[in-house]
């Protein structure tokens, strides 16, 4: 069964800290890996990664994929209270078009 | 585009009653997904459609659950009869393919279902 595992499950930091969220998977062939942010309601898209070693960046957020070691990380620098959310990782396995989600990392940023 | 639209936003029903959740995907998207989210199990894929045809319903928990997509702009998820363990947030999402690759999935605001 295709599996996506995220760590840590939860994290509490102070404003200004840098955090690294991990996503590992047991899927050897996949189309894309995606990161989403979920605050109170619907998940919203952050990044899509398809190639190993190429960093995607948007402001204080960045993500990279390591296909050899089967993981991806999401970095958030200079965290703000508005970064508090659940961060979800998802995969689209080859041969399908469905998005399989991990259970998420709950991040809380304290003022 | 208004995004993926789900209704109702909240539903409270008694055990044994039929529940119907509705979804309007983003216009032009040819993939539609139904997910269920709980604290214990996270976001679980129930079923997905491509061009209105169900492709994978392996996540549908039981025969009490059924989903239809009669046209490109409307889908329903029905639970009959409902049980307390069905209480969750149900999300609908849609996506499309561009240049041979899937875009990101866009989510609706969800329906919070409570079965008492």
Coordinates of C-alpha atoms in Angstrom, one line a residue, chain A residues 31-32 34 36 38 40-45 48 50 86 88 92 95-103 106, chain B residues 9 31 33 35 37 39 41-43 45 48 56 58 91 95 97 100-109:
Chain A
X31 CA 4.3 11.6 -10.7
X32 CA 4.5 14.5 -8.2
X34 CA 2.8 18.2 -3.2
X36 CA -0.4 21.9 1.3
X38 CA -4.4 23.7 6.1
X40 CA -9.2 26.1 9.7
X41 CA -10.7 24.8 6.6
X42 CA -9.6 23.7 3.1
X43 CA -6.0 22.7 2.4
X44 CA -4.3 25.3 0.2
X45 CA -1.6 24.4 -2.2
X48 CA 4.6 20.7 -6.4
X50 CA 8.6 16.4 -9.6
X86 CA -1.3 21.7 9.6
X88 CA 0.2 18.2 4.5
X92 CA 0.5 11.1 -6.9
X95 CA -0.3 4.7 -12.8
X96 CA -2.9 6.7 -11.0
X97 CA -4.1 10.2 -10.8
X98 CA -5.1 10.2 -7.1
X99 CA -3.5 12.3 -4.3
X100 CA -2.5 10.3 -1.3
X101 CA -2.0 12.4 1.8
X102 CA 0.1 12.0 4.9
X103 CA -1.4 12.7 8.3
X106 CA 0.6 20.5 13.2
Chain B
X9 CA -21.3 23.5 5.0
X31 CA -10.8 15.0 -12.1
X33 CA -12.0 13.6 -5.7
X35 CA -12.0 12.9 0.8
X37 CA -10.9 13.9 7.2
X39 CA -8.3 13.5 13.6
X41 CA -7.1 9.0 10.1
X42 CA -6.3 12.3 8.5
X43 CA -7.3 12.9 4.8
X45 CA -9.4 9.4 -0.4
X48 CA -12.2 9.8 -7.6
X56 CA -11.0 4.2 -8.1
X58 CA -11.4 1.5 -3.2
X91 CA -13.9 17.5 1.2
X95 CA -7.8 19.0 -10.7
X97 CA -4.1 17.8 -16.6
X100 CA 0.5 15.6 -19.6
X101 CA 0.8 16.4 -15.9
X102 CA -1.8 16.8 -13.1
X103 CA -2.1 20.2 -11.6
X104 CA -2.5 20.6 -7.9
X105 CA -5.8 19.6 -6.5
X106 CA -8.1 22.5 -5.4
X107 CA -10.3 21.8 -2.4
X108 CA -13.7 23.0 -1.5
X109 CA -14.5 24.3 2.0

